Coordinates of C-alpha atoms in Angstrom, one line a residue:
M1 CA 161.9 112.2 87.9
P2 CA 163.7 114.8 90.0
E3 CA 161.6 118.0 90.0
L4 CA 162.1 121.5 91.3
P5 CA 162.4 120.6 95.1
E6 CA 164.9 117.8 94.6
V7 CA 167.0 119.7 92.1
Q8 CA 167.0 122.7 94.4
A9 CA 168.1 120.5 97.2
L10 CA 170.9 119.0 95.1
T11 CA 171.9 122.5 94.1
Q12 CA 172.3 123.6 97.7
F13 CA 174.0 120.3 98.5
L14 CA 176.6 121.0 95.8
Q15 CA 177.0 124.5 97.0
A16 CA 177.8 123.3 100.5
N17 CA 180.0 120.3 99.6
A18 CA 181.5 120.8 96.1
V19 CA 182.2 124.5 95.9
G20 CA 185.8 125.2 96.6
S21 CA 186.9 121.8 95.2
V22 CA 189.1 121.3 92.2
V23 CA 188.0 119.1 89.3
G24 CA 190.2 116.0 88.7
R25 CA 189.8 113.2 86.3
I26 CA 186.4 112.8 84.6
D27 CA 185.2 109.3 83.6
V28 CA 182.6 109.0 80.9
A29 CA 180.9 105.6 81.2
A30 CA 178.1 106.3 78.8
L31 CA 179.1 108.3 75.7
S32 CA 175.5 109.0 74.8
V33 CA 175.2 111.3 77.9
L34 CA 177.4 114.0 76.4
K35 CA 175.4 116.4 74.2
T36 CA 178.2 118.9 73.4
F37 CA 181.8 118.5 72.2
D38 CA 183.1 122.1 72.5
P39 CA 184.5 122.7 75.0
P40 CA 185.6 119.1 75.5
I41 CA 184.8 117.4 78.8
T42 CA 188.6 117.4 79.6
A43 CA 188.4 121.2 79.7
L44 CA 187.0 120.9 83.3
Q45 CA 190.1 119.2 84.7
G46 CA 192.0 121.5 87.1
K47 CA 189.2 124.1 87.3
D48 CA 187.8 125.3 90.6
I49 CA 184.2 124.7 91.3
I50 CA 182.8 128.2 92.2
D51 CA 179.1 127.7 92.2
A52 CA 176.1 125.5 91.5
G53 CA 172.7 126.6 90.0
R54 CA 169.3 125.4 89.0
W55 CA 167.1 126.3 85.9
G56 CA 163.8 124.5 86.1
K57 CA 164.7 120.9 86.4
H58 CA 168.3 121.5 85.0
L59 CA 171.2 121.3 87.5
G60 CA 174.5 123.0 86.8
I61 CA 178.0 123.2 88.3
D62 CA 180.1 126.3 87.5
C63 CA 183.7 125.2 87.0
D64 CA 185.4 128.6 86.8
G65 CA 183.3 129.9 83.9
V66 CA 182.6 126.5 82.2
W67 CA 179.2 125.1 83.3
L68 CA 178.5 121.4 83.5
I69 CA 174.8 121.2 83.1
T70 CA 172.7 118.1 83.5
H71 CA 169.1 117.1 83.1
L72 CA 168.5 114.0 85.1
S73 CA 165.4 113.0 83.1
R74 CA 163.1 110.3 84.4
A75 CA 165.6 107.8 85.9
G76 CA 168.8 109.8 86.5
W77 CA 170.3 110.8 89.8
L78 CA 173.3 112.6 91.3
R79 CA 175.3 110.7 94.0
W80 CA 178.1 111.9 96.2
V81 CA 180.8 109.2 96.6
D82 CA 183.3 109.7 99.4
N83 CA 185.7 107.0 98.3
P84 CA 185.3 106.3 94.5
S85 CA 187.2 103.5 92.8
P86 CA 190.5 104.8 91.3
A87 CA 189.9 102.5 88.3
P88 CA 188.0 104.1 85.4
P89 CA 184.6 102.5 84.7
K90 CA 184.2 100.3 81.7
P91 CA 182.2 102.2 79.0
G92 CA 179.0 100.4 78.0
G93 CA 178.9 98.2 81.1
R94 CA 175.8 97.2 83.1
S95 CA 176.5 99.8 85.8
P96 CA 174.0 102.7 86.0
L97 CA 177.0 105.1 86.2
A98 CA 177.0 107.5 83.3
L99 CA 179.6 110.1 84.3
R100 CA 181.9 110.5 87.3
V101 CA 183.7 113.8 88.2
H102 CA 186.6 113.2 90.6
L103 CA 187.3 116.1 93.0
F104 CA 190.1 117.3 95.3
T105 CA 188.7 119.2 98.3
P106 CA 190.6 121.9 100.3
E107 CA 190.7 119.4 103.2
G108 CA 192.6 116.9 101.1
A109 CA 189.7 114.5 100.5
T110 CA 189.1 112.9 97.0
P111 CA 185.3 112.4 96.6
A112 CA 183.5 112.2 93.3
I113 CA 180.2 113.3 91.9
D114 CA 178.4 110.5 90.1
L115 CA 175.6 110.9 87.5
T116 CA 173.7 107.6 87.3
E117 CA 170.7 106.4 85.3
A118 CA 168.6 103.3 86.0
G119 CA 166.8 101.3 83.3
T120 CA 167.3 100.7 79.7
K121 CA 166.0 104.0 78.3
K122 CA 169.0 106.4 78.5
R123 CA 167.8 110.0 78.6
L124 CA 170.1 111.6 81.1
A125 CA 172.0 114.4 79.3
V126 CA 175.1 116.5 80.1
W127 CA 176.2 119.7 78.4
L128 CA 179.4 121.8 78.7
V129 CA 178.7 125.4 78.0
R130 CA 180.0 128.8 78.9
D131 CA 176.5 130.2 79.3
P132 CA 173.7 128.0 80.7
H133 CA 171.2 129.5 78.3
D134 CA 173.2 127.9 75.5
V135 CA 171.5 124.6 76.5
P136 CA 168.3 124.5 74.3
G137 CA 166.1 123.2 77.1
I138 CA 167.1 126.1 79.4
A139 CA 166.6 128.6 76.6
R140 CA 163.0 127.5 76.2
L141 CA 162.0 127.5 79.8
G142 CA 159.1 129.5 81.1
P143 CA 159.3 131.4 84.4
D144 CA 160.3 129.4 87.5
A145 CA 157.4 128.0 89.5
L146 CA 158.6 129.6 92.7
E147 CA 159.5 133.0 91.1
V148 CA 156.6 133.6 88.7
T149 CA 154.1 136.2 89.9
E150 CA 150.4 135.4 90.1
D151 CA 149.5 137.8 87.3
E152 CA 152.1 136.2 85.0
F153 CA 151.0 132.7 86.0
A154 CA 147.4 133.6 85.1
Q155 CA 148.5 135.1 81.8
R156 CA 150.6 132.1 80.8
L157 CA 147.7 129.7 81.6
K158 CA 145.2 131.8 79.7
G159 CA 147.6 132.0 76.8
T160 CA 147.4 128.3 76.3
S161 CA 144.5 125.9 75.8
Q162 CA 145.6 122.7 77.5
R163 CA 144.4 120.5 80.2
I164 CA 145.7 122.0 83.4
K165 CA 147.8 118.8 84.1
S166 CA 149.6 119.3 80.8
A167 CA 150.1 123.0 81.3
L168 CA 151.7 122.6 84.7
T169 CA 154.2 120.1 83.4
D170 CA 154.9 122.1 80.2
Q171 CA 158.3 123.6 80.9
T172 CA 157.8 126.3 78.3
V173 CA 154.8 127.5 80.3
I174 CA 156.1 127.1 83.9
A175 CA 159.5 125.7 84.8
G176 CA 160.2 123.1 87.5
V177 CA 157.0 121.2 88.0
G178 CA 156.8 117.6 86.7
N179 CA 154.4 114.7 86.9
A180 CA 154.6 114.0 90.6
Y181 CA 154.2 117.5 92.0
S182 CA 151.5 118.5 89.5
D183 CA 149.4 115.5 90.8
E184 CA 150.0 116.9 94.4
I185 CA 149.2 120.5 93.4
L186 CA 145.9 119.6 91.7
H187 CA 144.8 117.2 94.5
T188 CA 145.5 119.8 97.1
A189 CA 143.7 122.5 95.1
K190 CA 140.8 120.1 94.4
I191 CA 141.0 120.7 90.6
S192 CA 140.4 118.1 87.9
P193 CA 143.6 117.2 85.9
F194 CA 141.4 117.5 82.8
A195 CA 140.2 121.1 83.5
T196 CA 140.9 123.3 80.5
T197 CA 143.2 126.4 81.1
G198 CA 141.7 128.6 78.4
T199 CA 138.2 128.7 80.0
M200 CA 139.3 128.5 83.7
A201 CA 137.9 131.1 86.1
E202 CA 140.4 133.5 87.6
A203 CA 139.5 132.3 91.1
K204 CA 140.5 128.8 90.2
I205 CA 143.8 129.9 88.7
S206 CA 144.5 131.9 91.9
V207 CA 143.9 128.7 94.0
I208 CA 146.2 126.7 91.8
Y209 CA 148.9 129.4 92.0
E210 CA 148.8 129.6 95.8
T211 CA 148.7 125.8 96.1
M212 CA 151.6 125.4 93.7
R213 CA 153.7 127.7 95.8
A214 CA 152.7 126.0 99.1
V215 CA 153.3 122.5 97.9
L216 CA 156.7 123.3 96.3
T217 CA 157.8 125.4 99.2
D218 CA 157.0 122.7 101.7
A219 CA 158.8 120.1 99.5
V220 CA 161.9 122.3 99.2
E221 CA 161.9 122.8 103.0
R222 CA 161.7 119.0 103.6
S223 CA 164.4 118.3 100.9
V224 CA 167.0 120.9 101.5
G225 CA 169.6 119.7 104.0
Q226 CA 169.0 116.0 103.2
D227 CA 171.8 113.9 102.1
A228 CA 171.6 113.4 98.3
A229 CA 171.0 109.7 98.8
R230 CA 167.9 110.3 100.9
L231 CA 166.1 112.7 98.7
K232 CA 164.1 110.2 96.7
G233 CA 162.7 108.7 99.9
E234 CA 161.8 112.1 101.2
K235 CA 160.0 112.9 98.0
R236 CA 157.9 109.7 98.2
S237 CA 157.1 110.1 101.8
G238 CA 155.4 113.5 101.2
M239 CA 153.1 112.3 98.4
R240 CA 149.3 112.2 99.0
V241 CA 148.1 110.8 95.6
H242 CA 151.1 110.5 93.3
A243 CA 152.2 106.8 92.9
R244 CA 149.5 105.8 95.4
T245 CA 147.1 104.1 93.0
G246 CA 144.5 102.0 94.9
L247 CA 145.4 103.4 98.3
P248 CA 143.0 105.6 100.3
C249 CA 143.0 109.3 99.7
P250 CA 144.3 110.9 102.9
V251 CA 141.6 113.6 102.7
C252 CA 138.4 111.7 102.0
G253 CA 139.2 108.0 102.1
D254 CA 138.2 107.3 98.5
I255 CA 140.6 105.2 96.5
V256 CA 143.3 107.0 94.5
R257 CA 142.7 106.4 90.8
E258 CA 145.1 106.4 87.8
V259 CA 145.0 107.5 84.2
S260 CA 147.7 105.8 82.1
F261 CA 149.3 106.8 78.9
A262 CA 152.0 105.2 76.7
E263 CA 154.9 105.9 79.1
R264 CA 153.5 107.7 82.0
S265 CA 150.5 107.9 84.3
F266 CA 149.0 110.3 86.8
Q267 CA 147.0 109.8 89.9
Y268 CA 144.0 111.7 91.3
C269 CA 141.0 111.4 93.7
A270 CA 137.6 111.4 92.1
T271 CA 135.8 112.6 95.2
C272 CA 138.2 115.5 95.9
Q273 CA 138.9 116.6 92.4
T274 CA 136.2 115.6 89.8
G275 CA 132.9 115.5 91.8
G276 CA 133.0 111.7 91.8
K277 CA 133.5 111.3 88.1
V278 CA 136.0 108.7 87.1
L279 CA 138.3 109.9 84.3
A280 CA 138.8 107.7 81.2
D281 CA 141.9 105.6 81.4
R282 CA 142.9 105.1 77.7
R283 CA 145.2 102.2 78.3
M284 CA 142.7 100.3 80.4
S285 CA 140.0 101.1 77.9
R286 CA 142.1 99.5 75.1
L287 CA 142.8 96.4 77.2
L288 CA 139.1 95.9 77.9
K289 CA 138.1 96.0 74.2

């Protein structure tokens, strides 16, 4: 799932490449992707793209006062296509294409912005709104992970009683951090994913805050300026524990372990984060019964 660093990089990519263009035809290949009907998607045609923005993990394009907002969810992505097919895509086909926005640039080029989604579970969403905060997910967001102050961060963690892994990925608490970067933050901070926020010492919260800022800032610096097609690879290359189950921890050499749930999992190092204690993996426990 694209998280704050990748969405920030995509935002700046669009600011550099799409702003100044005029919206042409819009092809909707997956009707389920549209979550609003007023204004209609055709209202974007002929409008100038004047800005792009980010709200947590939401990405938006300002088309002269009408915002096209998307949440890429788990398997969605944005692609820049220099020479798109002139033929409209067939709705309901096997292609991962969900929506295509044709553009006319000041230089006379005719690229397109594609929103795609791999897999069978279609969760990618698109809204057309005049105010980004009309999108329910944006209206519920907590403060941005790179803008929240340390005092506010501490207050928000103390105001909830969750495992720190859950709190960091709860977008109503802190916006922008997902499964991957929360794994990296907690590993770097040497904090157990199961530590409870309500009873956490202020010193630990301070460490998590500083680590969160450092991990995300580093990821943004590595991502911004990359071609949109290379961002996924850049994200994977910077991971120390996430999606590295069974590989050695780069800090201590212990194996990276995994805790699995119904549709997701997270990774951690027992030596670095839990004093050697192996956390219960509910899915594996059920399989072994």
